[in-house]
CSV table of N, CA and C in Angstrom, one decimal:
chain,number,residue,atom,x,y,z
O,133,MET,N,26.8,71.4,77.5
O,133,MET,CA,26.4,70.8,75.8
O,133,MET,C,26.6,71.4,74.7
O,134,VAL,N,26.7,71.3,74.0
O,134,VAL,CA,27.4,71.9,72.3
O,134,VAL,C,26.2,71.6,71.3
O,135,THR,N,25.5,72.7,71.1
O,135,THR,CA,24.8,71.9,69.4
O,135,THR,C,25.7,72.5,68.1
O,136,LYS,N,25.9,71.8,66.9
O,136,LYS,CA,26.4,72.5,65.8
O,136,LYS,C,25.8,71.8,64.9
O,137,ASN,N,25.9,72.2,63.7
O,137,ASN,CA,25.4,72.1,62.4
O,137,ASN,C,26.2,71.6,61.7
O,138,PHE,N,25.9,70.8,60.8
O,138,PHE,CA,27.1,69.5,59.8
O,138,PHE,C,26.1,70.1,58.3
O,139,GLU,N,27.0,70.5,57.5
O,139,GLU,CA,26.4,70.5,56.3
O,139,GLU,C,27.7,69.4,55.2
O,140,ILE,N,27.5,69.0,54.7
O,140,ILE,CA,28.5,67.8,53.7
O,140,ILE,C,27.7,67.9,52.9
O,141,ARG,N,29.1,67.8,51.9
O,141,ARG,CA,28.6,67.5,50.3
O,141,ARG,C,30.2,66.9,49.6
O,142,GLY,N,29.1,66.1,48.2
O,142,GLY,CA,30.4,65.4,48.0
O,142,GLY,C,29.7,63.8,47.0
O,143,ASN,N,30.5,63.7,46.9
O,143,ASN,CA,30.1,62.2,46.1
O,143,ASN,C,29.6,60.9,47.1
O,144,PHE,N,28.6,60.8,46.8
O,144,PHE,CA,27.9,59.4,48.3
O,144,PHE,C,27.1,59.3,48.1
O,145,ASP,N,26.4,58.1,48.5
O,145,ASP,CA,24.7,57.7,48.5
O,145,ASP,C,24.5,58.3,49.8
O,146,GLU,N,23.6,59.4,49.6
O,146,GLU,CA,23.2,60.3,50.9
O,146,GLU,C,22.9,59.5,51.6
O,147,ILE,N,22.0,58.3,51.2
O,147,ILE,CA,21.0,57.1,52.6
O,147,ILE,C,21.6,56.5,53.1
O,148,ALA,N,23.2,55.5,52.6
O,148,ALA,CA,24.1,54.9,52.6
O,148,ALA,C,25.0,56.1,54.4
O,149,LEU,N,25.2,57.0,53.7
O,149,LEU,CA,26.0,57.9,54.8
O,149,LEU,C,25.2,58.2,55.6
O,150,ARG,N,23.4,59.3,55.4
O,150,ARG,CA,23.0,59.6,56.9
O,150,ARG,C,22.7,57.8,57.7
O,151,ASP,N,22.2,56.9,57.0
O,151,ASP,CA,22.6,55.5,58.2
O,151,ASP,C,24.3,55.5,58.7
O,152,TRP,N,24.9,55.6,58.1
O,152,TRP,CA,26.0,55.2,58.9
O,152,TRP,C,26.6,57.1,59.6
O,153,ILE,N,26.2,58.1,59.7
O,153,ILE,CA,26.3,58.9,60.5
O,153,ILE,C,25.2,58.6,61.5
O,154,VAL,N,23.7,58.0,61.4
O,154,VAL,CA,23.6,57.9,62.3
O,154,VAL,C,24.0,56.9,63.4
O,155,HIS,N,24.2,56.3,62.6
O,155,HIS,CA,25.0,55.1,63.8
O,155,HIS,C,26.5,55.3,64.5
O,156,ARG,N,27.2,56.1,63.6
O,156,ARG,CA,28.8,56.8,64.5
O,156,ARG,C,28.0,57.8,65.4
O,157,SER,N,27.2,58.6,65.3
O,157,SER,CA,26.0,59.1,66.2
O,157,SER,C,26.3,58.3,67.4
O,158,THR,N,25.5,57.8,67.1
O,158,THR,CA,25.2,56.8,68.5
O,158,THR,C,26.4,56.4,68.9
O,159,VAL,N,27.3,55.5,68.8
O,159,VAL,CA,29.1,55.5,69.2
O,159,VAL,C,29.2,56.3,69.7
O,160,LEU,N,29.2,57.7,69.4
O,160,LEU,CA,29.6,58.7,70.0
O,160,LEU,C,28.8,59.7,71.3
O,161,GLY,N,27.7,58.8,71.5
O,161,GLY,CA,27.1,59.4,72.1
O,161,GLY,C,26.4,60.8,71.7
O,162,LEU,N,26.1,61.0,70.8
O,162,LEU,CA,25.4,61.9,70.7
O,162,LEU,C,24.0,62.3,69.5
O,163,ASP,N,23.1,63.3,70.2
O,163,ASP,CA,22.3,63.2,70.0
O,163,ASP,C,22.0,63.9,68.4
O,164,ILE,N,21.4,63.4,67.7
O,164,ILE,CA,21.2,64.2,66.0
O,164,ILE,C,20.3,63.9,65.7
O,165,SER,N,20.2,65.2,64.9
O,165,SER,CA,18.7,65.2,63.7
O,165,SER,C,19.1,65.8,62.1
O,166,VAL,N,18.8,65.0,61.8
O,166,VAL,CA,19.2,65.1,60.0
O,166,VAL,C,18.5,66.0,59.8
O,167,HIS,N,18.5,67.3,59.2
O,167,HIS,CA,17.5,68.8,58.2
O,167,HIS,C,17.2,68.5,57.0
O,168,SER,N,18.2,67.8,56.4
O,168,SER,CA,18.0,67.7,54.6
O,168,SER,C,19.3,66.7,54.2
O,169,LEU,N,18.4,66.2,53.5
O,169,LEU,CA,18.9,65.1,52.1
O,169,LEU,C,18.9,65.3,50.6
O,170,ALA,N,19.8,65.5,50.5
O,170,ALA,CA,19.5,65.7,48.8
O,170,ALA,C,21.0,64.9,48.3
O,171,ARG,N,21.0,64.8,47.3
O,171,ARG,CA,21.3,63.4,46.1
O,171,ARG,C,23.1,64.6,46.5
O,172,ASN,N,23.5,64.3,46.7
O,172,ASN,CA,25.4,64.6,47.1
O,172,ASN,C,25.1,65.4,48.3
O,173,ALA,N,24.1,65.4,49.2
O,173,ALA,CA,23.9,66.7,50.2
O,173,ALA,C,23.9,66.0,51.6
O,174,ILE,N,23.9,66.5,52.6
O,174,ILE,CA,23.6,66.0,53.9
O,174,ILE,C,23.6,67.6,54.8
O,175,SER,N,22.4,67.8,55.7
O,175,SER,CA,22.5,68.4,56.8
O,175,SER,C,21.9,67.8,58.2
O,176,PHE,N,22.8,68.4,59.0
O,176,PHE,CA,21.8,67.6,60.8
O,176,PHE,C,22.5,68.7,61.4
O,177,CYS,N,22.0,68.6,62.8
O,177,CYS,CA,22.8,69.0,63.3
O,177,CYS,C,22.8,68.0,65.0
O,178,ALA,N,24.3,68.4,65.5
O,178,ALA,CA,24.4,67.4,66.8
O,178,ALA,C,24.5,67.7,67.9
O,179,THR,N,24.3,67.2,69.0
O,179,THR,CA,24.3,67.9,70.3
O,179,THR,C,25.4,66.8,71.0
O,180,GLY,N,26.0,67.6,72.0
O,180,GLY,CA,27.1,66.6,72.9
O,180,GLY,C,27.7,67.4,72.9
O,181,HIS,N,29.5,67.0,74.0
O,181,HIS,CA,30.4,67.1,74.8
O,181,HIS,C,31.0,68.2,73.2
O,182,MET,N,31.7,69.1,73.3
O,182,MET,CA,32.4,69.5,72.1
O,182,MET,C,33.8,68.5,72.1
O,183,VAL,N,34.5,67.5,72.2
O,183,VAL,CA,35.3,67.1,71.7
O,183,VAL,C,34.3,65.4,71.0
O,184,LEU,N,33.6,65.5,71.6
O,184,LEU,CA,32.4,64.2,70.0
O,184,LEU,C,32.7,65.0,69.3
O,185,LEU,N,31.5,66.1,69.5
O,185,LEU,CA,31.3,67.0,68.1
O,185,LEU,C,32.6,67.1,67.4
O,186,ASP,N,34.4,67.3,67.5
O,186,ASP,CA,34.8,67.5,66.9
O,186,ASP,C,35.6,65.7,66.7
O,187,ALA,N,34.9,64.8,67.3
O,187,ALA,CA,35.5,63.3,66.7
O,187,ALA,C,34.5,63.1,65.3
O,188,MET,N,33.4,63.4,65.3
O,188,MET,CA,32.1,63.9,64.5
O,188,MET,C,32.3,64.1,63.3
O,189,GLU,N,33.0,65.4,62.9
O,189,GLU,CA,33.4,66.1,62.1
O,189,GLU,C,34.5,65.1,61.6
O,190,ILE,N,35.8,65.3,62.3
O,190,ILE,CA,36.3,64.6,61.2
O,190,ILE,C,36.1,62.8,60.8
O,191,ALA,N,35.3,61.9,61.5
O,191,ALA,CA,34.4,60.9,61.4
O,191,ALA,C,34.2,61.0,59.9
O,192,CYS,N,33.4,62.0,60.2
O,192,CYS,CA,32.0,62.1,58.3
O,192,CYS,C,33.3,63.1,57.0
O,193,SER,N,34.0,64.0,57.6
O,193,SER,CA,35.3,64.2,56.7
O,193,SER,C,35.6,62.7,56.3
O,194,LEU,N,36.4,61.8,56.6
O,194,LEU,CA,36.5,60.7,55.9
O,194,LEU,C,35.6,59.7,55.6
O,195,GLY,N,34.5,59.6,56.3
O,195,GLY,CA,33.2,58.9,55.8
O,195,GLY,C,33.9,57.5,56.3
O,196,PRO,N,32.4,56.9,55.4
O,196,PRO,CA,32.4,55.4,55.6
O,196,PRO,C,33.5,54.8,53.4
O,197,SER,N,34.4,54.1,53.4
O,197,SER,CA,34.8,53.8,52.3
O,197,SER,C,34.4,53.8,51.1
O,198,ASP,N,33.0,54.4,50.5
O,198,ASP,CA,32.9,54.3,49.5
O,198,ASP,C,31.9,56.4,49.5
O,199,ALA,N,32.7,56.5,50.7
O,199,ALA,CA,31.4,58.4,50.4
O,199,ALA,C,33.0,59.2,49.8
O,200,ILE,N,32.7,59.4,49.0
O,200,ILE,CA,34.1,61.3,48.4
O,200,ILE,C,33.3,62.2,49.4
O,201,VAL,N,33.6,62.8,50.2
O,201,VAL,CA,33.7,63.6,51.6
O,201,VAL,C,34.4,65.3,50.9
O,202,ASP,N,33.6,65.6,49.4
O,202,ASP,CA,34.5,67.3,49.5
O,202,ASP,C,34.3,68.8,50.5
O,203,HIS,N,33.3,68.3,51.0
O,203,HIS,CA,33.2,69.7,51.9
O,203,HIS,C,32.6,69.4,52.9
O,204,ILE,N,33.2,69.4,54.5
O,204,ILE,CA,32.1,69.5,55.4
O,204,ILE,C,32.3,71.1,56.2
O,205,GLN,N,31.3,71.4,56.6
O,205,GLN,CA,31.1,72.5,57.5
O,205,GLN,C,30.3,72.5,58.6
O,206,SER,N,31.0,72.8,59.6
O,206,SER,CA,29.9,72.7,61.2
O,206,SER,C,30.2,74.4,62.0
O,207,THR,N,28.9,74.4,62.5
O,207,THR,CA,28.6,75.3,63.0
O,207,THR,C,27.7,75.7,63.9
O,208,GLU,N,28.4,75.8,64.7
O,208,GLU,CA,28.4,75.8,66.2
O,208,GLU,C,26.9,76.8,66.4
O,209,LEU,N,25.8,76.3,67.1
O,209,LEU,CA,24.8,76.3,67.3
O,209,LEU,C,24.5,77.5,68.6
O,210,ASN,N,25.0,76.7,70.0
O,210,ASN,CA,24.7,77.0,71.2
O,210,ASN,C,25.5,76.5,71.7
O,211,ALA,N,26.0,77.0,72.9
O,211,ALA,CA,26.6,76.5,73.8
O,211,ALA,C,25.9,76.7,75.6
O,212,LYS,N,25.5,75.2,76.2
O,212,LYS,CA,25.4,75.8,77.7
O,212,LYS,C,26.6,75.3,78.0
O,213,LYS,N,27.1,76.4,79.8
O,213,LYS,CA,28.7,76.1,80.4
O,213,LYS,C,27.9,74.6,80.8
O,214,MET,N,29.0,74.2,81.5
O,214,MET,CA,28.6,73.2,82.2
O,214,MET,C,29.0,73.8,83.7
O,215,LYS,N,28.3,73.2,85.0
O,215,LYS,CA,28.7,73.7,86.3
O,215,LYS,C,29.3,72.8,86.5
O,216,THR,N,30.4,73.3,87.7
O,216,THR,CA,31.4,72.7,88.6
O,216,THR,C,31.3,72.8,89.8
O,217,LYS,N,31.4,71.4,90.1
O,217,LYS,CA,30.8,71.2,91.8
O,217,LYS,C,32.1,71.4,92.6
O,218,LYS,N,32.3,72.0,93.5
O,218,LYS,CA,33.6,71.8,94.4
O,218,LYS,C,33.5,71.5,95.9
């Protein structure tokens, strides 16, 4: 499992985008925590499999139809290696 911090800036209703992010993370099976919510800026952490975190980043860059995302940055915070059994 991996945790990434996401920072999003653009022209959007931050409450509506936050709700959309929470819904999308549920669909993808990610655990999230919103850290900051300001006019035209959102910061949150998400934990899950790397492929699903990448899908979240792409989804956020596209956003809902009424959101214009100018900037999205994701930073990996930690990585836990999955052990495979043979």
